[in-house]
Amino acid sequence: MSTLSSRPRGSRVESDVTKADLDWENLDFGYHKTDFNIRFTWRNGAWDEGELTASEILPLHMAATCLHYGQECFEGLKAFHTKRGDVVVFRIDENARRLGVSCRKIHMEPVPEDMFIDAVERVIKANLKYVPPYGTGASLYVRPIVLGTGPQVGVRPADEYLFMVFVTPVGPYFKSGFKPVHLVVEEEVDRAAPLGVGDVKVGGNYAAGLRASINAKKKGFTEVLYLDAKEKRYLDESGPANFFGITKDGQYVTPASPSILPSITNKSLITLAEELGLRPQRRPVDVEEIFDFQEAGCCGTAAVITPVGSITYRDRKVVYSKDGRPGRYCVELYQRLRAIQLGDMPDKYGWVHRVVQA
Ligand SMILES: *Cc1c(COP(=O)(O)O)cnc(C)c1O
């Protein structure tokens, strides 16, 4: 292991570095160049020690399995400056575990969890000037990916893999702020099959859903809400985010389904919903239940919560927000999760992992 990684966790590193000259308050959710990314290669049965590089370009064999056969998976998490000035990431152990599950499911060499955490810490420390200052609403988005890079022409797993992590400073996911969005129940496209790979974070699922998403936008909706592919009766999730509804009698309901990605944000909201006196339920959710919710939301690392203003299902539409404002449970859940992430509320569940001490 390198000298940088062998430092104890949360050790003192220059955290008062001069920040990059960026308009933090007005950053979009797009790619902005930083100084370094980190790359590890798996070859001859072992991962190497990883190397920081300034290059944004990957040298890639044209017969790499990631290009032909979709041997690719990824993660997404965020780093923040807390009020005290620490740099922290949220529930990184969960991302480390989930990347391993994704790798195994599509026969790629899994990235050991401690190597994952070490890689994320090294790349954040190398790009400290891009971690947005506390109070700006922005964050440093961390994108780990694993690629099958060994050449194959026949359909079989690669014999070489690349694990890399890049970071990019991002503003809030929705430029318009915490405003309710409009969903349409998708009936013509399936994102994932029950026994497929919808429960892991592989790129192919996103390619499969692009046409549904683009079509919905053309019709004036923000995103689609997928139904289960088998019965077309139960809710799955909304494109890149999990879905939840708040029933009129105070349940936090979120779909149990073999074809949705187990969101770490959703798992955290379930815990926080209980604190608010809501009763969390993860179970199959019949599409007809949308007409009985008092509120609904989408959740994921990028946006935390996106309040849902309306859902259109065939020729019926249910409206949760008449005045363009989010419901109280969406607001309270959002504020609680953000407060824990930013160190404004005690981290009583041990979700916050310190990368750099102020
Ligand atoms: C990443 C992702 C989510 C959100 O997961 P988080 O762990 O909360 O970021 C939801 N759905 C899909 C399909 C995803 O890829």
Coordinates of C-alpha atoms and ligand atoms in Angstrom, one line a residue:
M1 CA 0.0 0.0 0.0
S2 CA 1.2 3.5 -0.7
T3 CA 2.3 5.9 2.0
L4 CA -0.8 8.1 1.6
S5 CA -3.2 5.2 2.2
S6 CA -1.3 3.8 5.2
R7 CA -2.1 7.0 7.1
P8 CA -4.7 6.4 9.8
R9 CA -8.3 7.3 8.8
G10 CA -9.3 10.9 9.4
S11 CA -5.7 12.0 9.9
R12 CA -4.6 15.6 9.6
V13 CA -4.0 16.6 6.0
E14 CA -4.0 20.2 4.7
S15 CA -7.7 20.9 4.8
D16 CA -7.3 24.7 4.7
V17 CA -6.0 24.5 1.1
T18 CA -6.8 27.3 -1.2
K19 CA -10.1 26.5 -2.9
A20 CA -10.5 26.3 -6.7
D21 CA -11.8 29.4 -8.3
L22 CA -15.4 28.2 -9.0
D23 CA -18.8 29.8 -8.6
W24 CA -19.8 27.3 -5.9
E25 CA -23.4 28.6 -5.5
N26 CA -24.2 28.2 -9.2
L27 CA -22.5 24.9 -10.1
D28 CA -24.6 22.7 -12.3
F29 CA -24.8 18.9 -11.9
G30 CA -22.2 18.3 -14.6
Y31 CA -18.6 17.3 -15.1
H32 CA -16.0 19.7 -14.0
K33 CA -12.3 18.9 -14.4
T34 CA -10.3 18.3 -11.2
D35 CA -6.6 17.6 -10.7
F36 CA -6.5 13.8 -10.1
N37 CA -8.3 10.5 -10.5
I38 CA -7.1 7.2 -9.2
R39 CA -6.7 3.9 -11.1
F40 CA -6.1 0.3 -10.1
T41 CA -5.5 -2.6 -12.4
W42 CA -6.4 -6.3 -11.8
R43 CA -3.9 -8.4 -13.8
N44 CA -2.5 -11.9 -13.3
G45 CA -4.8 -12.5 -10.4
A46 CA -4.1 -9.4 -8.3
W47 CA -5.0 -5.8 -7.9
D48 CA -2.1 -3.4 -8.0
E49 CA -1.6 -0.5 -5.5
G50 CA -3.3 2.1 -7.5
E51 CA -2.0 5.3 -8.9
L52 CA -3.1 8.9 -9.0
T53 CA -3.1 10.4 -12.5
A54 CA -4.0 13.8 -14.0
S55 CA -5.2 12.3 -17.3
E56 CA -8.9 12.3 -18.1
I57 CA -8.3 9.8 -20.8
L58 CA -8.4 6.0 -20.6
P59 CA -6.2 3.9 -22.8
L60 CA -8.5 1.0 -23.7
H61 CA -8.2 -2.1 -25.9
M62 CA -10.8 -2.0 -28.6
A63 CA -11.9 -5.6 -27.7
A64 CA -12.3 -4.8 -23.9
T65 CA -15.3 -6.6 -22.6
C66 CA -16.8 -3.3 -21.1
L67 CA -17.2 -2.1 -24.7
H68 CA -18.8 -5.1 -26.2
Y69 CA -20.5 -7.1 -23.5
G70 CA -21.4 -4.5 -20.9
Q71 CA -18.9 -5.6 -18.2
E72 CA -19.2 -2.3 -16.3
C73 CA -20.6 -1.1 -13.0
F74 CA -20.3 2.0 -10.9
E75 CA -21.1 3.8 -7.7
G76 CA -22.0 7.3 -6.7
L77 CA -21.4 9.1 -3.4
K78 CA -20.7 12.6 -2.2
A79 CA -18.1 14.3 -0.1
F80 CA -18.9 17.4 1.9
H81 CA -17.3 20.0 4.1
T82 CA -19.0 20.0 7.5
K83 CA -19.5 23.2 9.5
R84 CA -16.4 22.4 11.5
G85 CA -14.4 22.1 8.3
D86 CA -13.9 18.3 8.2
V87 CA -14.3 16.5 4.9
V88 CA -16.7 13.6 5.2
V89 CA -18.5 11.0 3.1
F90 CA -21.8 9.4 3.8
R91 CA -22.2 5.7 4.4
I92 CA -19.2 4.7 2.3
D93 CA -19.2 1.2 3.7
E94 CA -22.5 0.6 2.0
N95 CA -21.2 1.8 -1.3
A96 CA -18.1 -0.4 -0.9
R97 CA -20.3 -3.4 -0.2
R98 CA -22.7 -2.7 -3.1
L99 CA -19.9 -2.3 -5.7
G100 CA -18.8 -5.8 -4.7
V101 CA -22.3 -7.2 -5.2
S102 CA -22.5 -5.5 -8.7
C103 CA -19.1 -6.8 -9.7
R104 CA -20.0 -10.4 -8.7
K105 CA -23.3 -10.3 -10.5
I106 CA -21.7 -9.6 -13.9
H107 CA -18.7 -11.8 -13.3
M108 CA -16.2 -9.0 -12.8
E109 CA -13.3 -9.1 -10.3
P110 CA -14.8 -7.6 -7.1
V111 CA -13.0 -4.6 -5.5
P112 CA -12.1 -5.4 -1.9
E113 CA -14.1 -3.0 0.4
D114 CA -11.0 -1.6 2.2
M115 CA -9.4 -0.9 -1.2
F116 CA -12.5 0.9 -2.2
I117 CA -12.5 3.1 0.9
D118 CA -8.8 3.8 0.5
A119 CA -9.2 4.7 -3.2
V120 CA -12.0 7.2 -2.4
E121 CA -10.0 8.8 0.4
R122 CA -6.9 9.1 -1.7
V123 CA -8.7 10.8 -4.6
I124 CA -10.6 13.2 -2.3
K125 CA -7.4 14.2 -0.5
A126 CA -5.7 14.8 -3.8
N127 CA -8.6 17.1 -4.9
L128 CA -9.3 19.0 -1.6
K129 CA -9.5 22.3 -3.3
Y130 CA -12.6 21.0 -5.2
V131 CA -14.6 20.1 -2.1
P132 CA -17.2 22.9 -2.1
P133 CA -17.2 25.1 1.0
Y134 CA -19.8 24.5 3.7
G135 CA -23.0 26.3 3.2
T136 CA -22.8 26.5 -0.6
G137 CA -25.2 23.7 -1.2
A138 CA -22.7 22.1 -3.5
S139 CA -20.7 18.9 -2.9
L140 CA -17.9 16.8 -4.4
Y141 CA -19.5 13.9 -6.3
V142 CA -17.4 10.8 -6.3
R143 CA -17.8 8.3 -9.1
P144 CA -16.1 4.9 -8.8
I145 CA -16.3 2.6 -11.8
V146 CA -15.1 -0.9 -12.6
L147 CA -14.5 -1.9 -16.2
G148 CA -13.6 -5.2 -17.9
T149 CA -10.6 -4.1 -19.9
G150 CA -9.1 -7.4 -21.0
P151 CA -9.8 -8.2 -24.7
Q152 CA -12.2 -11.0 -25.5
V153 CA -14.2 -11.7 -28.7
G154 CA -16.1 -14.7 -27.5
V155 CA -18.6 -14.0 -24.7
R156 CA -16.7 -14.5 -21.5
P157 CA -15.4 -12.4 -18.6
A158 CA -12.3 -10.3 -19.1
D159 CA -9.0 -11.4 -17.6
E160 CA -8.1 -7.8 -16.7
Y161 CA -10.1 -5.1 -14.9
L162 CA -9.7 -1.4 -14.2
F163 CA -11.1 0.2 -11.0
M164 CA -11.0 3.9 -11.1
V165 CA -12.4 6.8 -9.1
F166 CA -12.9 10.3 -10.3
V167 CA -14.5 13.2 -8.6
T168 CA -16.3 16.3 -9.8
P169 CA -17.7 19.3 -7.9
V170 CA -21.5 19.5 -8.4
G171 CA -24.3 21.8 -7.5
P172 CA -27.8 20.7 -6.6
Y173 CA -29.2 18.0 -8.9
F174 CA -32.2 20.0 -9.8
K175 CA -31.4 23.6 -10.8
S176 CA -34.8 24.8 -9.9
G177 CA -34.2 23.8 -6.3
F178 CA -36.3 21.6 -4.0
K179 CA -39.4 21.8 -6.2
P180 CA -41.9 19.0 -6.9
V181 CA -41.5 17.1 -10.2
H182 CA -44.0 15.4 -12.4
L183 CA -43.8 11.7 -13.1
V184 CA -45.5 9.5 -15.6
V185 CA -46.1 5.7 -15.1
E186 CA -44.2 4.0 -17.9
E187 CA -46.0 1.1 -19.6
E188 CA -44.1 0.6 -22.8
V189 CA -40.6 0.2 -21.7
D190 CA -39.1 -2.0 -19.0
R191 CA -36.0 -0.9 -17.3
A192 CA -35.1 -4.3 -15.8
A193 CA -36.5 -7.8 -15.5
P194 CA -37.1 -9.5 -12.1
L195 CA -34.3 -12.0 -12.6
G196 CA -32.1 -9.6 -14.5
V197 CA -29.6 -7.1 -13.3
G198 CA -31.9 -4.3 -12.1
D199 CA -30.8 -4.7 -8.5
V200 CA -27.1 -3.9 -9.3
K201 CA -25.6 -0.6 -10.5
V202 CA -24.6 -1.6 -14.0
G203 CA -24.5 0.9 -16.9
G204 CA -26.7 -1.2 -19.1
N205 CA -29.7 -0.5 -17.0
Y206 CA -29.3 3.2 -17.8
A207 CA -28.9 2.6 -21.5
A208 CA -32.1 0.5 -21.4
G209 CA -34.1 3.3 -19.8
L210 CA -32.9 6.3 -21.8
R211 CA -35.6 6.1 -24.5
A212 CA -38.3 6.0 -21.8
S213 CA -36.9 9.0 -20.0
I214 CA -36.4 11.1 -23.2
N215 CA -39.9 10.3 -24.4
A216 CA -41.4 11.3 -21.0
K217 CA -39.5 14.6 -21.2
K218 CA -40.8 15.2 -24.7
K219 CA -44.3 14.9 -23.3
G220 CA -43.6 17.4 -20.5
F221 CA -42.9 15.1 -17.6
T222 CA -39.8 15.1 -15.5
E223 CA -39.2 11.4 -15.3
V224 CA -40.9 8.0 -15.6
L225 CA -42.0 5.7 -12.8
Y226 CA -41.4 2.1 -13.9
L227 CA -43.8 -0.8 -13.2
D228 CA -42.6 -4.3 -12.5
A229 CA -41.8 -6.0 -15.8
K230 CA -43.7 -9.2 -15.1
E231 CA -47.2 -8.1 -14.0
K232 CA -47.1 -4.4 -14.9
R233 CA -48.9 -3.8 -11.7
Y234 CA -46.4 -3.0 -8.9
L235 CA -44.2 0.1 -8.7
D236 CA -40.5 -0.3 -9.2
E237 CA -38.5 2.9 -9.2
S238 CA -38.1 6.1 -11.1
G239 CA -35.2 5.9 -13.6
P240 CA -32.1 6.7 -11.5
A241 CA -33.9 7.0 -8.1
N242 CA -35.9 4.9 -5.7
F243 CA -39.5 5.9 -5.0
F244 CA -41.5 6.3 -1.8
G245 CA -45.0 7.4 -0.8
I246 CA -46.4 8.7 2.4
T247 CA -49.9 7.3 3.1
K248 CA -52.6 9.4 4.7
D249 CA -52.4 7.2 7.8
G250 CA -48.6 7.9 8.2
Q251 CA -46.8 5.0 6.5
Y252 CA -43.6 5.5 4.6
V253 CA -44.1 3.0 1.8
T254 CA -41.4 2.0 -0.6
P255 CA -41.5 -0.9 -3.1
A256 CA -39.9 -4.2 -2.4
S257 CA -38.9 -5.5 -5.8
P258 CA -36.1 -7.8 -7.3
S259 CA -35.6 -5.3 -10.2
I260 CA -34.8 -2.1 -8.3
L261 CA -31.5 -0.9 -7.0
P262 CA -31.2 -0.9 -3.2
S263 CA -30.7 2.8 -2.6
I264 CA -28.6 3.8 0.4
T265 CA -30.5 7.1 0.6
N266 CA -33.8 5.2 0.8
K267 CA -32.4 2.9 3.5
S268 CA -31.4 6.0 5.5
L269 CA -34.7 7.7 5.0
I270 CA -36.5 4.6 6.3
T271 CA -34.6 5.0 9.6
L272 CA -35.3 8.8 9.7
A273 CA -39.0 8.2 8.8
E274 CA -39.3 6.2 12.0
E275 CA -37.9 9.1 14.0
L276 CA -40.6 11.3 12.5
G277 CA -43.3 8.9 13.7
L278 CA -43.9 7.5 10.2
R279 CA -44.2 3.7 9.9
P280 CA -41.8 2.4 7.3
Q281 CA -43.0 -0.4 5.0
R282 CA -40.9 -2.0 2.3
R283 CA -43.4 -4.2 0.3
P284 CA -44.9 -4.6 -3.1
V285 CA -46.8 -1.4 -3.9
D286 CA -49.7 -1.6 -6.2
V287 CA -49.8 1.2 -8.8
E288 CA -53.3 2.0 -7.6
E289 CA -52.0 3.0 -4.2
I290 CA -50.5 6.2 -5.7
F291 CA -54.1 7.7 -5.6
D292 CA -54.1 7.3 -1.8
F293 CA -50.8 8.9 -0.9
Q294 CA -50.6 12.3 0.7
E295 CA -47.0 12.8 -0.5
A296 CA -44.5 11.0 -2.7
G297 CA -40.8 11.4 -3.4
C298 CA -37.8 10.0 -5.3
C299 CA -34.6 9.5 -3.5
G300 CA -30.9 8.9 -4.3
T301 CA -27.5 10.3 -3.6
A302 CA -27.6 12.9 -6.4
A303 CA -30.8 14.7 -5.2
V304 CA -31.3 13.2 -1.8
I305 CA -35.1 13.7 -2.1
T306 CA -37.0 14.9 -5.1
P307 CA -40.5 15.7 -4.0
V308 CA -43.1 14.4 -6.5
G309 CA -45.8 17.0 -7.4
S310 CA -47.9 14.7 -9.6
I311 CA -48.1 11.2 -11.1
T312 CA -49.9 10.5 -14.3
Y313 CA -51.1 6.9 -14.9
R314 CA -52.9 6.3 -18.2
D315 CA -55.6 8.9 -18.3
R316 CA -55.6 9.7 -14.5
K317 CA -53.4 12.1 -12.7
V318 CA -52.9 12.4 -8.9
V319 CA -51.6 15.8 -7.6
Y320 CA -49.7 15.9 -4.3
S321 CA -48.6 19.5 -4.5
K322 CA -51.1 22.1 -5.7
D323 CA -49.0 25.2 -4.9
G324 CA -45.7 24.0 -6.3
R325 CA -44.3 23.5 -2.8
P326 CA -43.1 20.2 -1.4
G327 CA -45.0 18.3 1.3
R328 CA -43.9 18.6 5.0
Y329 CA -42.6 15.0 5.3
C330 CA -40.4 15.4 2.2
V331 CA -39.0 18.6 3.6
E332 CA -38.4 17.2 7.1
L333 CA -36.8 14.0 5.8
Y334 CA -34.6 16.0 3.4
Q335 CA -33.5 18.5 6.1
R336 CA -32.7 15.7 8.6
L337 CA -30.6 13.7 6.2
R338 CA -28.7 16.9 5.0
A339 CA -28.1 18.0 8.6
I340 CA -26.5 14.6 9.4
Q341 CA -24.4 14.7 6.3
L342 CA -23.2 18.2 7.0
G343 CA -22.5 17.7 10.7
D344 CA -25.4 20.0 11.8
M345 CA -27.1 17.1 13.6
P346 CA -25.5 14.4 15.7
D347 CA -24.5 11.3 13.7
K348 CA -26.1 8.8 16.0
Y349 CA -26.1 6.0 13.5
G350 CA -22.4 6.3 12.6
W351 CA -23.2 7.2 8.9
V352 CA -20.6 9.9 8.5
H353 CA -17.1 8.8 7.7
R354 CA -14.4 11.4 8.2
V355 CA -11.8 11.6 5.4
V356 CA -10.0 14.8 6.5
Q357 CA -10.0 16.4 9.9
A358 CA -10.2 20.2 10.0
Ligands
LIG1 C1 -27.7 4.7 -7.7 C2 -29.2 4.4 -7.9 C3 -30.2 4.8 -7.0 C4 -29.9 5.6 -5.8 O1 -29.1 4.9 -4.9 P1 -28.3 5.7 -3.7 O2 -27.5 4.7 -3.0 O3 -29.4 6.3 -2.8 O4 -27.5 6.8 -4.4 C5 -31.5 4.4 -7.3 N1 -31.8 3.8 -8.4 C6 -30.9 3.4 -9.3 C7 -31.3 2.7 -10.5 C8 -29.5 3.7 -9.1 O5 -28.6 3.4 -10.0

